[in-house]
Structure formats: C-alpha cells, structure tokens
C-alpha cells in the first residue's frame, strides 16, 4: 500500500509506548500527513511519557508539553504568536488523549473552537485514563471494566459523543479517523491542514494494556470498531454537512466485545442491549447525513 | 507627558509602551479597566498585538505560556479568584522559565463575595516562582510594569506587578507617560534562547526524571537570587533615562526611629502621613516600605530595621494558623540577627476596610506602651465577633 504522505519519519524509534499502542501508530501517520512545518501542543496524556524523558525526544518537530486541561488554550497562544511573527504557514496541532479532551480539557477546547482559532485539535481516544492506570473517563464505553469501574460497577453510562459536541460549535471541520484506516486518516489530516479555523479529529487508538487484548490484536480490534458501527468513520463540514466515509455490512458488536478482556463480564443480554444502542446511534448518524431510508 | 490617569490606565500605557504582542485576559472586577483599555488599543491599532478573549483565567495563562514559548512578549491582568484559578499555571510559567508579566489587582478572596482590597490573593502565590512587586501610586505602577519586563527577561522568570484594588486601580493621579523612543532605549526587543521553531525543533517542558529535576529547580532558585541584584541594576538603568527610582525597599525616617512600621502597597502612603502627624510631636517613628516581595530583600530589610527598638508590621492579609504574611517574612529575615528588635504583627484593612492615619496612630501608641507583643497577630478595628461553634 502506498500512502500519500511524507517518506521521512517525524516520529523516531526509541519511544516508550507499550507494545501495540494505537496512540503511537496514530502519531506516526498524523505527522507524516502534516510534515515538518508543524508545532505540537501536548497536554498531559500517555504521549507526555511516550515522547521520552529529557533530554531525549522521539518527535522531530517542536513540541510544547503543557498542563492537562490546557490543550485548546495553549494552542491558541502559540497560533497568536506565530501569526504576530508573520508565520501563518506553520500548522499548530494539539495532541491530546480522551481525558484531556472529553473531560478536564473540554472547557479550554470549547473556548478555543468557539473563537475559531486556526489549529487542529486531535484527540487520540483510548477510552480511559490509560497513563494513570486505566481509570474511567467520559469516553469509556458502556459495559467497560476499568480500575475505577470494577466488578458489578462496570460502566453503565454511554460514552460521550465528542464529535457531536464539537459539531455543535459549527466549526469548519470535524472528523473521526481510525488507525486501521491509514489512507482515510491521512486524507483527513491533510484536509484539516488546508482548512482555516478550528478543526477537530477524533482518532480511535486501541490500547492493548488497558483493554486487556494481546498487542497483535491492536489493529484488528480498531478495524472491527468501524465494521461494527461502534466507531463510524465520518466527517462534518461547518457543523452541518455530514459525509459517512465507510458503510459496513451487517456485523455484530458481540464479536468486538468478546475479544476484549475489559468486557469479559458482560452477559448476552448486556450485549443485546449494547447492539441496540449502536444501532440507534448509527441510525441517528444516517439521518444527519441525509441517508436515512 | 503628564496625564491624569487611573492606576489601571497607567498599567495599560506601560503595556503599550513595552510593545507587548499577545495579550490574553478574562474579566474580573477590579481588573477590568486595564483589559478594556488594552482591548481597545488592539482594536484601534494603537498596539500591534493580538488580544485573546479566552474563556477563563486558567486558559489565559495557558495561552500566554504558548505565546511566550513561541518567542514574543505577553501580558495579562487578573485579581483574586482569577489568580487563584491560575495557580497551577503560575508554577508552570516559572518552571518553563517564561518572563510573562502580569498586573495583579489585590482583591479579597470569597466567601463572602468581596471585590475590595486585600493582599491574601497575591501573597498566597508566593511559592510559585514569580517575582512580585508591590506598588504605591500610579507613577510607580507605570514604571514598575515597564521595569518588570526588563527584569523578567534578564532572569527568565515571570513577574507580577501588584496594585491595590480601587485605592490604586481606580484612583486618578498625575502620571508622567514616557515617550516610546525613551522606553525603547530602556527595554530592548525580547530575544529568548529557546523557542518553538520548526527550523530548530526543541521539546519544551518534557518529562524529567529525578536525575535532572532537582538541578532544574536549583537553576530557578539561582535565577530568583540573581533577580535581587538585577533589580537594582534595572532601576539604575531606568533612573538614567527617566530620573525616577523606588528601591526594593524604601526606608523613610528609619535612621533615628525607635519604632518602624513595615508597610506595602498604598498603606505606605498612609504611613507617610503618619510620620507627618507624629514626627512634629517628637515621636521617633519610621516607615519601611517593602516593594520587592519575591525575591525577598533580606539584607535590605535587616539594614533598615537594625537600629529600631521595635518593628510593627501592618498586614492587609492573613495566613490562617500562622500570622500576617509580611510579618512572617520580616521575622524570618531578622531572626538570625543578634539582638534583633521584637516584631509586632497587626492585621488591618481586610476586605477593603479602610486603614486610616488614625488607625496607624492607635497601633503606634499601642506598640509604644507594650514592652513585648501581646500576641503573634493583633487584629485592629474589629467589631465584636460571634464565633461559630
């Protein structure tokens, strides 16, 4: 497969991600799509560690590490300063986990996109606070075990629909992407780079450590998330124009859940209920895209 | 040119003259006049800058951290709850060695809601690694803001210019506003060594393990120590052009004084009036104004208080479970000086209650009549308090 991206690697070997880490795969593709004229804002997340300790770095672009809840705000400042220096060409990208995006950083993100700051906000979503040891976030899906939703207290609340929250801000571009679909991911990153204003990318990034899956299953699980409609690939322009990028054939969520240790406790009746939720979300999306039969 | 300006307006003029390029702020009374004027300056082109209208003080400081790391000069102003919300990022700004300058209008913390003058907000940030400069009048506010950029950029530490709510922020006074070319002579363009630059890609503020963290902290400590000497140098350079200087401390009639009042902010002006009142009556009283609070000018304080028989610290702030905060600092500064004078701590004027000449005079005679302090902190001007049980 030939990817339409930079041959050069802007992420080096020697990073300290876990084997099979989806967040590292996502970073590699995104940097290949963005190229060297990129400044990265990195609020606290797995990547604060993965990048490597001082004085080393596995990233060959300028990076500013920043506090957990500041992804949107720090990027606003970097953008403003670059503009004042006459540099409107360099892309500013915030690279945050789901905790820094869905939860603690949501206010700063909402503020930045309401101001339509010219930057890309990329959330690599591994569906829990993985860096601190698998605690639940508002991105953790219904049914999941985490270290703060254990035993009978497995999470019985839906995952926050972050893309719809961003779409509600009517930003120029919001899209989902997935490490198992690199061509689609790279196309979306390049598209975001070319658009002026606030762009949001929600990137599915599997986590073998936190999901209790073998590391070699990372891509397979990610692909199944799209094939089951659990994580549909779509993009929204200006808060209204929906495009669904991939329409799977009928595929049952059960198979996705059965492969992951974090869902081991779920009964068939729970899985039936989850299937209904996924179907409902998919129909809602089809309707927004004007494709509802 | 002499103009009649509010303290807030004096800050804004200084920021304009310092050629700040990114301003970010979130409105809070009584800081609002500062940021309204700056917003207007940016809109009308009086300043070539961006104004980021952020959604919180926390995001404000984060935005400035991003902007300053990109190699340009920044500014914000805040107060009270807003400063408290910024707390995490105050540590970040100093740890990242960013010479951000902020105006901080001293206002009481809630509850109960109180928009009036009180120093506990800024003094609660004393361990964050920010230089802190307390101002007495409008001219000093303007001059100190310009000097703060010079000082901060020499030592690579952020600086807070502190002014009293309303007594200073909303009071009109004649202020000499310097010409741009004079300020340019004093304040050279900002040229940091490490910035976010795609041609030289550094990773700023990354993960640091125990084998390097302590050295980085020691470097900040050395920079803060260095700021003490650099402050004098900056004042010297400033005086050569503008013929004004203030000192890290100002000792007023301290040489022959038996009792010396230690003051900060606008209370110093009230202290000056106290001297006019008491000196002609033969009372040997002096005032030591402390302007530079971080780094704390230990030697200068020791020198100024060395000859006094008694020292009175008037604190418009309080650290619960301890004492007034300036009193703590003064005690710590002189405790190793043999035969040092006793320190009388007085708490006054919290939440905007007026500190009058009469109140200071009551304190003076109370101290004069006491051989040693009755208590660690004596709260003055109190009404009867029904303690909750």
XYZ file of C-alpha atoms in Angstrom:
682
model
C 0.000 0.000 0.000
C 1.377 3.405 -0.984
C 0.372 6.187 1.383
C 0.063 9.750 0.162
C 2.403 11.071 2.836
C 5.935 12.124 3.706
C 8.503 9.307 3.346
C 10.542 10.745 6.174
C 9.690 9.635 9.698
C 8.997 12.526 12.094
C 8.493 10.054 14.937
C 11.611 8.060 15.744
C 12.151 4.669 17.255
C 13.029 4.708 20.931
C 9.667 5.978 22.121
C 8.392 4.373 25.296
C 4.873 3.327 24.244
C 3.507 -0.101 25.176
C 3.684 -2.860 22.529
C 0.778 -2.485 20.096
C -0.036 1.061 21.300
C -2.590 2.636 18.992
C -1.594 6.152 20.051
C 1.917 5.725 18.623
C 0.561 4.412 15.313
C -1.794 7.391 15.163
C 1.047 9.856 15.872
C 3.246 8.372 13.144
C 0.559 8.692 10.469
C -0.564 12.160 11.541
C 2.986 13.575 11.463
C 3.603 12.007 8.054
C 0.499 13.798 6.807
C 1.364 17.155 8.402
C 5.070 17.376 7.559
C 7.849 19.323 9.230
C 6.211 22.744 9.406
C 4.237 21.719 12.454
C 4.225 22.780 16.096
C 2.667 20.354 18.557
C 0.937 21.199 21.829
C 0.972 18.174 24.107
C -1.165 18.347 27.258
C -0.782 15.590 29.857
C -1.656 12.203 28.345
C 0.080 8.911 27.518
C 2.144 10.793 24.949
C 3.668 13.025 27.670
C 5.553 9.868 28.615
C 5.753 8.116 25.234
C 7.729 11.043 23.755
C 10.565 10.127 26.115
C 12.248 11.767 29.115
C 14.541 14.834 28.992
C 16.965 15.232 27.234
C 15.588 12.829 24.611
C 12.551 13.094 22.362
C 11.076 10.732 19.821
C 9.463 13.622 17.933
C 11.356 15.591 15.281
C 9.091 18.646 15.435
C 8.897 21.444 18.029
C 6.731 20.313 20.931
C 5.397 22.203 23.935
C 4.318 19.967 26.779
C 1.607 21.644 28.799
C -0.840 21.126 31.657
C -3.632 18.570 31.387
C -6.580 20.892 30.775
C -4.872 23.431 28.513
C -4.720 21.843 25.035
C -7.069 24.341 23.403
C -5.734 27.377 25.247
C -2.004 26.751 24.817
C -2.507 26.174 21.102
C -4.415 29.480 20.887
C -1.385 31.259 22.320
C 1.085 29.521 20.018
C -1.089 30.362 16.998
C -1.415 34.014 18.039
C 2.356 34.333 18.483
C 3.144 32.663 15.154
C 0.677 34.999 13.444
C 2.307 38.018 15.101
C 5.636 36.788 13.753
C 4.107 36.631 10.284
C 4.132 32.831 10.160
C 0.680 31.747 9.032
C 2.055 28.703 7.249
C 3.071 26.516 10.214
C 0.344 24.172 11.414
C -0.434 24.144 15.134
C -1.807 20.832 16.354
C -2.916 19.863 19.842
C -2.405 16.166 20.529
C -4.476 15.061 23.490
C -5.945 11.905 24.963
C -9.608 11.357 25.745
C -9.230 12.528 29.353
C -7.655 15.807 28.236
C -10.348 16.254 25.594
C -13.664 14.820 26.817
C -13.149 15.713 30.485
C -10.616 18.068 32.040
C -9.680 19.911 28.837
C -13.201 20.275 27.473
C -13.671 23.877 28.605
C -10.439 25.086 27.012
C -11.242 23.127 23.838
C -14.753 24.580 23.661
C -13.355 28.074 24.216
C -10.722 27.701 21.520
C -13.095 26.390 18.856
C -15.785 28.944 19.737
C -13.116 31.559 18.918
C -12.454 29.524 15.750
C -8.710 29.523 16.449
C -6.768 28.334 13.414
C -5.451 24.968 14.617
C -6.071 21.229 14.550
C -7.182 19.559 17.756
C -6.520 15.821 17.533
C -7.825 13.532 20.242
C -6.373 10.030 20.236
C -9.026 8.094 22.061
C -8.090 5.011 24.071
C -11.291 5.215 26.096
C -9.917 5.672 29.637
C -7.170 7.332 31.691
C -4.553 4.867 30.485
C -1.455 6.808 31.515
C -2.523 6.799 35.171
C -3.609 3.146 35.103
C -6.939 2.561 33.293
C -9.396 4.751 35.218
C -12.755 5.510 33.576
C -13.265 8.698 31.575
C -16.387 10.085 29.937
C -15.059 8.409 26.795
C -15.101 4.951 28.380
C -17.839 2.970 26.584
C -20.930 1.405 28.121
C -20.044 -2.001 29.511
C -16.337 -1.484 30.175
C -14.318 -2.544 33.170
C -11.727 -0.029 34.343
C -9.814 0.251 37.624
C -12.481 2.691 38.861
C -15.429 0.734 37.421
C -14.733 -2.727 38.763
C -16.850 -5.829 39.404
C -20.577 -5.179 39.347
C -19.834 -1.456 38.959
C -18.737 -1.766 35.303
C -19.592 1.408 33.436
C -23.315 1.653 32.803
C -23.262 5.054 31.137
C -22.843 5.879 27.474
C -19.638 7.218 26.003
C -19.836 10.992 25.449
C -20.345 11.806 21.780
C -17.457 14.238 21.493
C -17.713 14.832 17.758
C -21.323 15.965 18.068
C -20.315 18.317 20.891
C -17.709 19.866 18.596
C -20.104 19.934 15.637
C -22.487 21.940 17.824
C -19.832 24.697 17.804
C -20.270 24.808 13.984
C -16.510 24.519 13.432
C -15.253 24.316 9.830
C -14.235 20.669 10.075
C -14.738 17.718 12.422
C -13.992 14.097 11.573
C -13.464 10.669 13.030
C -10.498 8.546 11.977
C -9.003 5.206 12.892
C -5.512 3.685 12.941
C -6.777 0.688 10.944
C -7.740 3.025 8.072
C -4.495 4.959 7.418
C -5.449 6.285 3.956
C -8.659 7.768 5.329
C -6.765 9.135 8.350
C -4.066 10.787 6.246
C -6.607 12.272 3.845
C -8.489 13.809 6.762
C -5.350 15.241 8.372
C -4.334 16.848 5.075
C -7.829 18.192 4.580
C -7.816 19.665 8.095
C -4.424 21.245 7.486
C -5.736 23.023 4.383
C -8.827 24.481 6.105
C -8.587 27.760 8.038
C -10.102 27.864 11.530
C -10.721 25.159 14.111
C -10.503 21.527 13.050
C -11.237 18.532 15.261
C -10.036 14.972 14.646
C -11.296 12.135 16.811
C -8.875 9.264 16.301
C -9.639 5.789 17.563
C -6.461 4.426 19.173
C -6.625 0.952 20.660
C -4.851 0.239 23.958
C -3.760 -3.380 24.490
C -2.725 -2.666 28.100
C -5.997 -1.064 29.156
C -8.365 -3.107 27.047
C -6.867 -6.438 28.035
C -6.116 -7.541 24.481
C -2.936 -9.079 23.001
C -0.756 -6.416 21.378
C -1.005 -8.044 17.944
C -4.799 -7.513 18.069
C -4.498 -3.716 18.182
C -5.246 -3.064 14.509
C -7.798 -5.870 14.202
C -9.872 -4.504 17.098
C -9.617 -0.999 15.658
C -10.882 -2.242 12.288
C -13.753 -4.096 13.936
C -14.808 -0.916 15.759
C -15.548 0.603 12.355
C -17.015 -2.564 10.843
C -19.465 -2.926 13.738
C -20.557 0.747 13.585
C -19.260 1.229 17.111
C -16.897 3.903 15.756
C -18.217 5.066 12.359
C -15.902 6.955 10.016
C -17.452 10.269 9.034
C -16.731 13.957 8.635
C -18.762 17.107 9.182
C -18.138 20.432 7.495
C -19.297 23.715 9.025
C -21.422 21.897 11.566
C -23.998 20.760 9.034
C -22.640 18.804 6.064
C -22.219 15.167 7.077
C -20.371 12.594 4.989
C -20.177 8.964 6.078
C -16.898 7.546 4.749
C -17.446 3.843 5.302
C -20.626 1.806 5.378
C -20.087 -1.658 6.764
C -22.172 -4.683 6.002
C -24.125 -6.127 8.900
C -21.611 -7.026 11.567
C -22.443 -7.856 15.168
C -20.913 -5.915 18.046
C -20.764 -9.175 20.005
C -17.604 -10.278 18.187
C -15.845 -6.972 19.034
C -16.760 -7.268 22.703
C -15.865 -10.959 23.040
C -12.247 -10.306 22.047
C -11.545 -7.799 24.836
C -10.858 -8.584 28.480
C -12.381 -5.284 29.598
C -15.823 -6.574 28.501
C -15.411 -10.174 29.785
C -18.077 -9.796 32.483
C -20.886 -8.821 30.072
C -23.782 -11.258 29.639
C -25.525 -11.959 26.329
C -28.443 -9.779 27.453
C -25.998 -6.880 28.052
C -24.535 -7.370 24.595
C -28.018 -7.357 23.059
C -28.673 -4.053 24.777
C -25.369 -2.631 23.511
C -26.223 -3.784 19.975
C -29.438 -1.760 20.228
C -27.540 1.325 21.372
C -25.086 1.022 18.494
C -27.926 0.570 16.010
C -29.683 3.626 17.388
C -26.526 5.765 17.122
C -25.935 4.576 13.558
C -29.487 5.460 12.508
C -29.096 8.888 14.056
C -25.913 9.409 12.072
C -27.530 8.224 8.835
C -30.351 10.674 9.398
C -27.928 13.575 9.919
C -26.154 12.562 6.715
C -29.494 12.539 4.895
C -29.186 8.845 4.184
C -31.917 7.514 6.414
C -34.218 5.311 4.378
C 3.926 63.748 29.047
C 1.985 64.279 32.283
C -1.531 62.920 32.194
C -4.173 62.370 34.840
C -4.653 58.619 34.797
C -6.302 55.845 36.759
C -3.899 53.237 38.141
C -5.436 50.759 35.698
C -4.793 53.129 32.808
C -1.173 53.544 33.924
C -0.742 49.771 33.620
C -2.252 49.778 30.125
C 0.023 52.618 28.992
C 3.061 50.700 30.210
C 1.969 47.569 28.347
C 1.555 49.594 25.156
C 4.994 51.162 25.605
C 6.558 47.731 26.266
C 5.424 46.657 22.761
C 3.619 43.580 24.028
C 2.455 41.362 21.154
C -0.016 38.950 22.734
C -2.461 39.934 25.466
C -4.894 37.479 26.955
C -7.306 38.141 29.773
C -10.546 37.129 31.423
C -12.536 39.914 33.044
C -12.745 40.186 36.830
C -13.516 43.223 38.955
C -11.402 45.314 39.710
C -9.000 44.365 36.878
C -11.469 45.196 34.092
C -10.370 48.744 33.271
C -6.866 47.509 32.448
C -8.028 44.921 29.931
C -10.805 47.061 28.437
C -8.273 49.745 27.546
C -5.858 47.194 26.084
C -8.605 45.536 24.057
C -9.427 48.951 22.622
C -5.747 49.673 21.878
C -5.527 46.447 19.880
C -8.800 47.079 18.030
C -7.904 50.643 17.094
C -4.328 49.805 16.106
C -2.688 51.765 18.926
C -0.934 48.482 19.660
C 0.335 45.953 17.123
C -0.816 42.958 19.121
C -3.324 40.117 19.364
C -5.868 40.098 22.159
C -7.118 36.612 23.060
C -10.554 36.806 24.682
C -10.310 33.474 26.484
C -12.969 31.633 28.491
C -11.144 31.553 31.856
C -8.084 32.808 33.721
C -6.673 29.299 33.590
C -6.860 29.286 29.802
C -5.498 32.834 29.796
C -2.257 31.812 31.478
C -2.049 28.665 29.296
C -2.391 30.814 26.176
C 0.370 33.132 27.382
C 2.610 30.130 28.098
C 2.072 29.028 24.494
C 2.620 32.517 23.074
C 5.684 33.371 25.162
C 7.220 29.971 24.268
C 6.918 30.985 20.634
C 9.239 33.905 21.348
C 7.115 37.004 21.851
C 6.282 39.332 24.748
C 2.951 38.781 26.523
C 0.734 40.343 29.192
C -2.281 39.616 31.329
C -4.048 41.144 34.300
C -6.169 39.456 36.928
C -7.304 39.534 40.531
C -8.388 37.360 43.453
C -10.409 34.316 42.287
C -8.869 34.659 38.845
C -5.351 34.480 40.217
C -6.335 31.523 42.379
C -7.671 29.720 39.310
C -4.348 30.351 37.535
C -2.350 28.829 40.387
C -1.321 25.609 38.625
C -0.053 27.520 35.617
C 1.822 30.107 37.693
C 4.121 27.238 38.666
C 4.229 26.187 35.009
C 5.248 29.641 33.781
C 8.185 29.904 36.175
C 9.208 26.259 35.702
C 9.237 26.808 31.938
C 11.332 29.966 32.551
C 8.934 32.288 30.740
C 9.211 36.022 31.545
C 5.458 36.648 31.381
C 4.362 39.889 33.067
C 1.026 40.197 34.842
C -0.738 43.013 36.646
C -2.471 41.655 39.734
C -5.043 43.844 41.434
C -5.179 42.896 45.116
C -8.744 41.864 45.955
C -10.185 39.746 48.764
C -10.995 36.076 48.241
C -14.511 34.663 48.677
C -16.539 33.681 50.524
C -18.151 36.049 51.285
C -18.059 37.748 47.941
C -15.913 40.837 48.317
C -14.397 42.858 45.488
C -12.364 45.158 47.728
C -8.719 45.445 48.638
C -6.844 42.607 50.382
C -3.417 41.118 49.671
C -4.044 37.475 50.504
C -4.659 36.601 46.831
C -1.179 37.504 45.587
C 0.655 36.527 48.776
C -0.892 33.046 48.566
C 1.100 32.710 45.315
C 4.429 33.487 46.955
C 5.871 29.990 46.348
C 5.077 29.855 42.629
C 8.410 31.275 41.429
C 7.062 34.659 40.295
C 8.833 37.924 41.011
C 6.377 40.090 42.996
C 6.474 43.899 43.021
C 4.040 45.894 45.214
C 3.259 49.442 44.069
C 2.246 52.551 45.973
C 0.956 55.002 43.335
C 0.073 55.394 39.666
C 3.531 56.521 38.558
C 5.122 53.579 40.288
C 2.633 51.223 38.619
C 3.576 52.505 35.154
C 7.308 52.495 35.808
C 7.278 49.114 37.531
C 5.357 47.452 34.696
C 7.970 48.576 32.166
C 10.811 47.583 34.512
C 9.159 44.204 35.150
C 9.665 43.220 31.502
C 13.341 44.156 31.645
C 13.922 42.306 34.912
C 11.876 39.215 33.974
C 13.633 38.876 30.623
C 17.095 39.119 32.203
C 16.487 36.290 34.685
C 13.891 34.333 32.655
C 11.266 34.348 35.361
C 7.699 35.695 35.295
C 6.833 38.879 37.172
C 3.705 40.104 38.922
C 3.090 43.838 39.318
C 0.735 44.179 42.272
C -1.601 47.106 42.889
C -4.306 47.676 45.477
C -7.919 47.341 44.363
C -9.664 50.723 43.944
C -7.222 52.671 46.179
C -4.811 52.380 43.278
C -6.549 50.670 40.356
C -9.432 53.166 40.237
C -7.782 56.309 41.596
C -6.809 59.144 39.245
C -3.406 60.755 39.724
C -0.978 62.763 37.600
C 1.293 60.262 35.853
C 4.223 61.033 33.581
C 3.806 58.823 30.486
C 7.187 58.455 28.770
C 7.795 58.647 25.032
C 8.067 55.445 23.029
C 11.671 56.078 21.962
C 12.744 56.521 25.597
C 11.113 53.231 26.565
C 12.695 51.535 23.537
C 16.109 52.698 24.763
C 15.429 51.099 28.142
C 13.667 47.922 27.014
C 15.321 46.055 24.121
C 13.353 43.570 21.973
C 12.686 40.168 23.553
C 15.161 37.559 22.280
C 14.838 34.236 24.129
C 17.359 31.413 23.615
C 14.854 28.567 23.193
C 11.544 28.860 21.372
C 9.115 26.755 19.365
C 10.733 26.865 15.935
C 10.278 24.361 13.113
C 13.861 25.001 11.948
C 15.233 24.113 15.388
C 12.723 21.666 16.854
C 13.059 21.587 20.639
C 10.773 19.753 23.041
C 9.827 22.233 25.763
C 8.883 21.202 29.330
C 9.022 17.415 28.781
C 9.093 14.563 31.279
C 12.045 14.980 33.667
C 13.277 12.146 35.892
C 14.793 12.512 39.398
C 18.316 12.681 37.965
C 17.662 16.107 36.376
C 14.621 17.669 38.094
C 16.448 18.950 41.157
C 19.113 20.722 39.092
C 16.380 22.482 37.112
C 14.777 23.677 40.347
C 18.148 24.828 41.669
C 18.595 26.845 38.498
C 15.300 28.627 39.184
C 16.440 29.317 42.753
C 19.694 30.827 41.430
C 17.766 32.956 38.932
C 15.495 34.244 41.691
C 18.541 35.118 43.836
C 20.064 36.839 40.834
C 16.881 38.884 40.393
C 17.688 40.718 43.625
C 20.876 42.274 42.214
C 19.396 42.633 38.760
C 16.508 44.627 40.225
C 18.957 47.301 41.404
C 20.687 47.305 38.012
C 17.392 47.676 36.170
C 16.379 50.537 38.476
C 19.752 52.199 37.853
C 19.306 51.976 34.069
C 15.736 53.226 34.385
C 16.806 56.182 36.539
C 19.463 57.198 33.978
C 16.725 57.733 31.387
C 13.683 58.671 33.466
C 15.215 60.062 36.680
C 12.929 58.001 38.909
C 13.740 55.129 41.265
C 11.938 53.340 44.069
C 14.225 50.718 45.622
C 13.474 47.144 46.600
C 12.666 48.729 49.956
C 12.365 52.374 50.894
C 13.391 53.378 54.419
C 11.592 56.569 55.424
C 12.940 58.268 58.576
C 14.237 54.912 59.815
C 17.739 56.052 60.836
C 16.795 57.503 64.204
C 13.441 55.736 64.624
C 12.643 53.753 67.759
C 9.557 52.252 66.173
C 9.497 51.329 62.475
C 6.296 50.450 60.586
C 6.693 47.910 57.783
C 4.167 48.553 55.012
C 3.417 47.625 51.407
C 1.115 48.949 48.690
C -0.922 52.091 49.298
C -0.730 51.726 53.092
C 2.762 53.169 52.696
C 1.210 56.494 51.672
C -0.887 56.413 54.835
C 2.354 55.678 56.710
C 3.938 58.783 55.204
C 1.031 60.838 56.575
C 1.518 59.204 59.980
C 5.107 60.477 60.008
C 3.878 63.993 59.192
C 1.478 63.656 62.100
C 3.809 62.161 64.730
C 7.297 63.445 63.933
C 6.467 67.097 64.796
C 5.187 65.777 68.148
C 8.646 64.333 68.831
C 7.727 60.684 68.211
C 10.659 58.767 66.749
C 8.806 56.731 64.149
C 9.808 55.497 60.698
C 8.302 53.546 57.819
C 9.901 50.767 55.813
C 8.117 50.254 52.518
C 8.638 46.817 51.008
C 8.223 46.882 47.236
C 10.038 43.721 46.176
C 8.441 40.733 47.898
C 9.878 37.942 45.724
C 12.800 37.652 45.814
C 12.600 38.930 49.403
C 15.260 41.629 50.016
C 16.548 40.109 53.255
C 19.737 42.174 53.577
C 17.991 45.472 52.884
C 15.299 44.670 55.438
C 17.941 43.756 58.051
C 19.808 47.001 57.398
C 16.695 49.148 57.635
C 15.371 47.530 60.798
C 18.710 47.012 62.546
C 18.604 50.179 64.633
C 14.921 50.077 65.570
C 13.834 49.211 69.100
C 10.518 47.817 67.898
C 9.189 46.793 64.487
C 5.500 46.941 63.568
C 4.254 45.035 60.523
C 0.862 46.087 59.174
C -0.573 43.203 57.165
C -3.625 43.576 54.937
C -3.621 39.795 54.546
C -3.602 36.732 56.757
C -2.312 33.175 56.720
C -4.712 31.216 58.918
C -2.940 29.211 61.565
C 0.156 31.387 61.266
C 0.123 35.201 61.054
C 0.257 38.146 58.683
C 2.416 37.165 55.739
C 4.735 40.175 55.612
C 5.250 39.695 59.381
C 6.345 36.088 58.757
C 8.805 37.218 56.124
C 10.232 40.013 58.283
C 10.594 37.647 61.265
C 12.392 35.113 59.073
C 14.674 37.831 57.687
C 15.875 39.170 61.032
C 15.640 36.125 63.331
C 19.359 35.356 62.954
C 20.473 38.914 63.667
C 21.717 39.043 67.284
C 19.634 41.337 69.494
C 17.057 41.973 66.780
C 14.006 44.072 67.735
C 10.684 42.424 68.646
C 8.158 42.165 65.791
C 4.629 43.403 66.476
C 2.173 41.955 63.923
C -1.044 43.889 63.239
C -3.832 42.747 60.925
C -5.851 45.571 59.383
C -7.964 46.540 56.421
C -9.038 43.078 55.229
C -11.698 43.009 52.508
C -11.312 46.709 51.744
C -11.827 48.139 55.226
C -10.077 51.484 55.395
C -6.670 51.812 57.049
C -6.598 55.417 58.239
C -3.843 57.559 59.740
C -5.810 57.421 62.999
C -5.718 53.614 62.945
C -1.950 53.599 62.394
C -1.607 56.117 65.226
C -3.563 53.815 67.556
C -1.248 50.986 66.589
C 1.776 53.207 67.215
C 0.756 54.087 70.766
C -0.271 50.507 71.474
C 3.235 49.370 70.493
C 4.914 52.226 72.337
C 3.132 51.151 75.534
C 3.988 47.441 75.196
C 7.404 46.029 76.058
C 6.726 42.872 74.032
C 3.929 41.781 71.635
C 0.805 40.574 73.470
C 0.053 38.163 70.669
C 1.601 36.982 67.409
C -1.093 38.910 65.483
C -3.291 41.684 66.803
C -6.389 42.327 64.720
C -7.293 46.007 64.824
C -10.561 47.777 64.113
C -12.571 44.623 64.835
C -16.229 44.724 65.774
C -17.434 42.126 68.261
C -17.306 38.709 66.622
C -19.790 35.932 67.440
C -17.718 32.841 66.838
C -19.457 29.961 65.070
C -19.239 26.744 67.093
